Amino acid sequence: MDAISSLSRPYVYVWIEGAYGTETVQLAFTGVGVKPTEDDWRAAEWNTASITREGAEARVLVGPGSPNELPVGTYDVWARVTAPVEQPVMLAGQLPIV
């Protein structure tokens, strides 16, 4: 993932293969190499313009004035999709905040 300035407030997007875009989706931002705990999960939403037969993009707003302010540092970004039977959790990449 590209670096984000700590002064900006953008969406962070995570592509989730196989998602329908109707499931509950959450993202977590943890220290590098740290698995998320239940308190780390943040409500995300689907980017409806991205939904295809292959999957969909989840997104969450980060930065000043958002519910997800991240201090300068590098974070592992995790995604969790809750479907009727399955609940996959996946490491999506690393996000530098500069």
PDB file of C-alpha atoms in Angstrom:
ATOM      1  CA  MET A   1       0.000   0.000   0.000  1.00  0.00           C
ATOM      2  CA  ASP A   2       1.158   3.525  -0.715  1.00  0.00           C
ATOM      3  CA  ALA A   3       2.210   5.766   2.166  1.00  0.00           C
ATOM      4  CA  ILE A   4      -0.399   8.181   3.538  1.00  0.00           C
ATOM      5  CA  SER A   5       0.371  11.522   5.160  1.00  0.00           C
ATOM      6  CA  SER A   6      -0.691  11.745   8.810  1.00  0.00           C
ATOM      7  CA  LEU A   7      -2.305  15.078   7.838  1.00  0.00           C
ATOM      8  CA  SER A   8      -4.669  13.595   5.234  1.00  0.00           C
ATOM      9  CA  ARG A   9      -8.032  11.816   5.563  1.00  0.00           C
ATOM     10  CA  PRO A  10      -8.353   9.249   2.737  1.00  0.00           C
ATOM     11  CA  TYR A  11     -10.116   5.935   2.371  1.00  0.00           C
ATOM     12  CA  VAL A  12      -7.938   2.842   2.716  1.00  0.00           C
ATOM     13  CA  TYR A  13      -9.070   0.181   0.229  1.00  0.00           C
ATOM     14  CA  VAL A  14      -8.604  -3.582   0.532  1.00  0.00           C
ATOM     15  CA  TRP A  15      -9.511  -5.956  -2.311  1.00  0.00           C
ATOM     16  CA  ILE A  16     -11.234  -9.105  -1.036  1.00  0.00           C
ATOM     17  CA  GLU A  17     -11.374 -11.935  -3.537  1.00  0.00           C
ATOM     18  CA  GLY A  18     -14.631 -13.888  -3.507  1.00  0.00           C
ATOM     19  CA  ALA A  19     -16.595 -11.279  -1.535  1.00  0.00           C
ATOM     20  CA  TYR A  20     -20.107 -10.462  -2.730  1.00  0.00           C
ATOM     21  CA  GLY A  21     -20.124  -6.970  -1.239  1.00  0.00           C
ATOM     22  CA  THR A  22     -23.121  -7.732   0.966  1.00  0.00           C
ATOM     23  CA  GLU A  23     -21.338  -9.300   3.939  1.00  0.00           C
ATOM     24  CA  THR A  24     -20.302  -7.500   7.108  1.00  0.00           C
ATOM     25  CA  VAL A  25     -16.720  -6.321   6.628  1.00  0.00           C
ATOM     26  CA  GLN A  26     -14.187  -4.924   9.085  1.00  0.00           C
ATOM     27  CA  LEU A  27     -10.585  -3.747   8.894  1.00  0.00           C
ATOM     28  CA  ALA A  28      -7.945  -3.690  11.626  1.00  0.00           C
ATOM     29  CA  PHE A  29      -4.676  -1.752  11.814  1.00  0.00           C
ATOM     30  CA  THR A  30      -2.039  -3.354  14.050  1.00  0.00           C
ATOM     31  CA  GLY A  31       1.677  -3.092  14.632  1.00  0.00           C
ATOM     32  CA  VAL A  32       3.773  -5.016  12.120  1.00  0.00           C
ATOM     33  CA  GLY A  33       3.671  -8.716  12.962  1.00  0.00           C
ATOM     34  CA  VAL A  34       0.842  -8.308  15.494  1.00  0.00           C
ATOM     35  CA  LYS A  35      -2.421 -10.222  15.043  1.00  0.00           C
ATOM     36  CA  PRO A  36      -5.618  -8.233  15.661  1.00  0.00           C
ATOM     37  CA  THR A  37      -7.644  -8.636  18.842  1.00  0.00           C
ATOM     38  CA  GLU A  38     -11.406  -8.168  18.968  1.00  0.00           C
ATOM     39  CA  ASP A  39     -10.968  -4.516  20.030  1.00  0.00           C
ATOM     40  CA  ASP A  40      -8.848  -3.752  16.931  1.00  0.00           C
ATOM     41  CA  TRP A  41     -11.637  -4.324  14.392  1.00  0.00           C
ATOM     42  CA  ARG A  42     -13.211  -1.219  12.830  1.00  0.00           C
ATOM     43  CA  ALA A  43     -16.413  -1.165  10.806  1.00  0.00           C
ATOM     44  CA  ALA A  44     -15.733  -0.872   7.081  1.00  0.00           C
ATOM     45  CA  GLU A  45     -17.989  -0.571   4.065  1.00  0.00           C
ATOM     46  CA  TRP A  46     -17.996  -1.923   0.545  1.00  0.00           C
ATOM     47  CA  ASN A  47     -16.988   0.282  -2.362  1.00  0.00           C
ATOM     48  CA  THR A  48     -20.100  -0.557  -4.388  1.00  0.00           C
ATOM     49  CA  ALA A  49     -18.476   0.611  -7.633  1.00  0.00           C
ATOM     50  CA  SER A  50     -15.856  -2.151  -7.237  1.00  0.00           C
ATOM     51  CA  ILE A  51     -18.139  -5.185  -6.870  1.00  0.00           C
ATOM     52  CA  THR A  52     -17.536  -7.849  -9.534  1.00  0.00           C
ATOM     53  CA  ARG A  53     -17.917 -11.618  -9.816  1.00  0.00           C
ATOM     54  CA  GLU A  54     -14.303 -11.877  -8.612  1.00  0.00           C
ATOM     55  CA  GLY A  55     -14.745  -9.905  -5.381  1.00  0.00           C
ATOM     56  CA  ALA A  56     -15.061  -6.395  -3.986  1.00  0.00           C
ATOM     57  CA  GLU A  57     -13.121  -3.618  -2.277  1.00  0.00           C
ATOM     58  CA  ALA A  58     -13.682  -2.864   1.383  1.00  0.00           C
ATOM     59  CA  ARG A  59     -12.837   0.617   2.575  1.00  0.00           C
ATOM     60  CA  VAL A  60     -12.500   2.627   5.762  1.00  0.00           C
ATOM     61  CA  LEU A  61     -11.732   6.302   6.282  1.00  0.00           C
ATOM     62  CA  VAL A  62      -8.531   7.036   8.226  1.00  0.00           C
ATOM     63  CA  GLY A  63      -6.859  10.203   9.432  1.00  0.00           C
ATOM     64  CA  PRO A  64      -7.688  13.389  11.324  1.00  0.00           C
ATOM     65  CA  GLY A  65     -11.400  13.929  11.897  1.00  0.00           C
ATOM     66  CA  SER A  66     -12.236  10.292  11.160  1.00  0.00           C
ATOM     67  CA  PRO A  67     -12.994   7.611  13.733  1.00  0.00           C
ATOM     68  CA  ASN A  68      -9.738   5.930  12.643  1.00  0.00           C
ATOM     69  CA  GLU A  69      -6.836   8.267  13.402  1.00  0.00           C
ATOM     70  CA  LEU A  70      -3.481   6.528  13.001  1.00  0.00           C
ATOM     71  CA  PRO A  71      -0.245   8.030  14.365  1.00  0.00           C
ATOM     72  CA  VAL A  72       2.900   8.052  12.238  1.00  0.00           C
ATOM     73  CA  GLY A  73       4.190   4.495  11.828  1.00  0.00           C
ATOM     74  CA  THR A  74       3.750   1.349   9.760  1.00  0.00           C
ATOM     75  CA  TYR A  75       0.704  -0.855  10.262  1.00  0.00           C
ATOM     76  CA  ASP A  76      -0.374  -4.317   9.190  1.00  0.00           C
ATOM     77  CA  VAL A  77      -3.828  -4.027   7.613  1.00  0.00           C
ATOM     78  CA  TRP A  78      -6.191  -6.936   8.256  1.00  0.00           C
ATOM     79  CA  ALA A  79      -9.617  -7.650   6.772  1.00  0.00           C
ATOM     80  CA  ARG A  80     -12.401  -9.767   8.268  1.00  0.00           C
ATOM     81  CA  VAL A  81     -15.547 -10.732   6.381  1.00  0.00           C
ATOM     82  CA  THR A  82     -18.489 -12.184   8.279  1.00  0.00           C
ATOM     83  CA  ALA A  83     -20.745 -14.349   6.118  1.00  0.00           C
ATOM     84  CA  PRO A  84     -23.532 -16.724   7.221  1.00  0.00           C
ATOM     85  CA  VAL A  85     -21.126 -19.667   7.660  1.00  0.00           C
ATOM     86  CA  GLU A  86     -17.560 -18.473   7.127  1.00  0.00           C
ATOM     87  CA  GLN A  87     -15.524 -15.688   8.720  1.00  0.00           C
ATOM     88  CA  PRO A  88     -12.212 -15.368   6.869  1.00  0.00           C
ATOM     89  CA  VAL A  89      -9.492 -13.124   8.309  1.00  0.00           C
ATOM     90  CA  MET A  90      -6.683 -12.061   6.008  1.00  0.00           C
ATOM     91  CA  LEU A  91      -3.566  -9.919   6.144  1.00  0.00           C
ATOM     92  CA  ALA A  92      -4.021  -7.377   3.350  1.00  0.00           C
ATOM     93  CA  GLY A  93      -0.654  -5.603   3.462  1.00  0.00           C
ATOM     94  CA  GLN A  94       1.289  -2.895   5.247  1.00  0.00           C
ATOM     95  CA  LEU A  95       0.275   0.757   5.446  1.00  0.00           C
ATOM     96  CA  PRO A  96       2.914   3.432   6.170  1.00  0.00           C
ATOM     97  CA  ILE A  97       1.641   6.638   7.793  1.00  0.00           C
ATOM     98  CA  VAL A  98       4.198   9.441   7.375  1.00  0.00           C
TER      99      VAL A  98
END
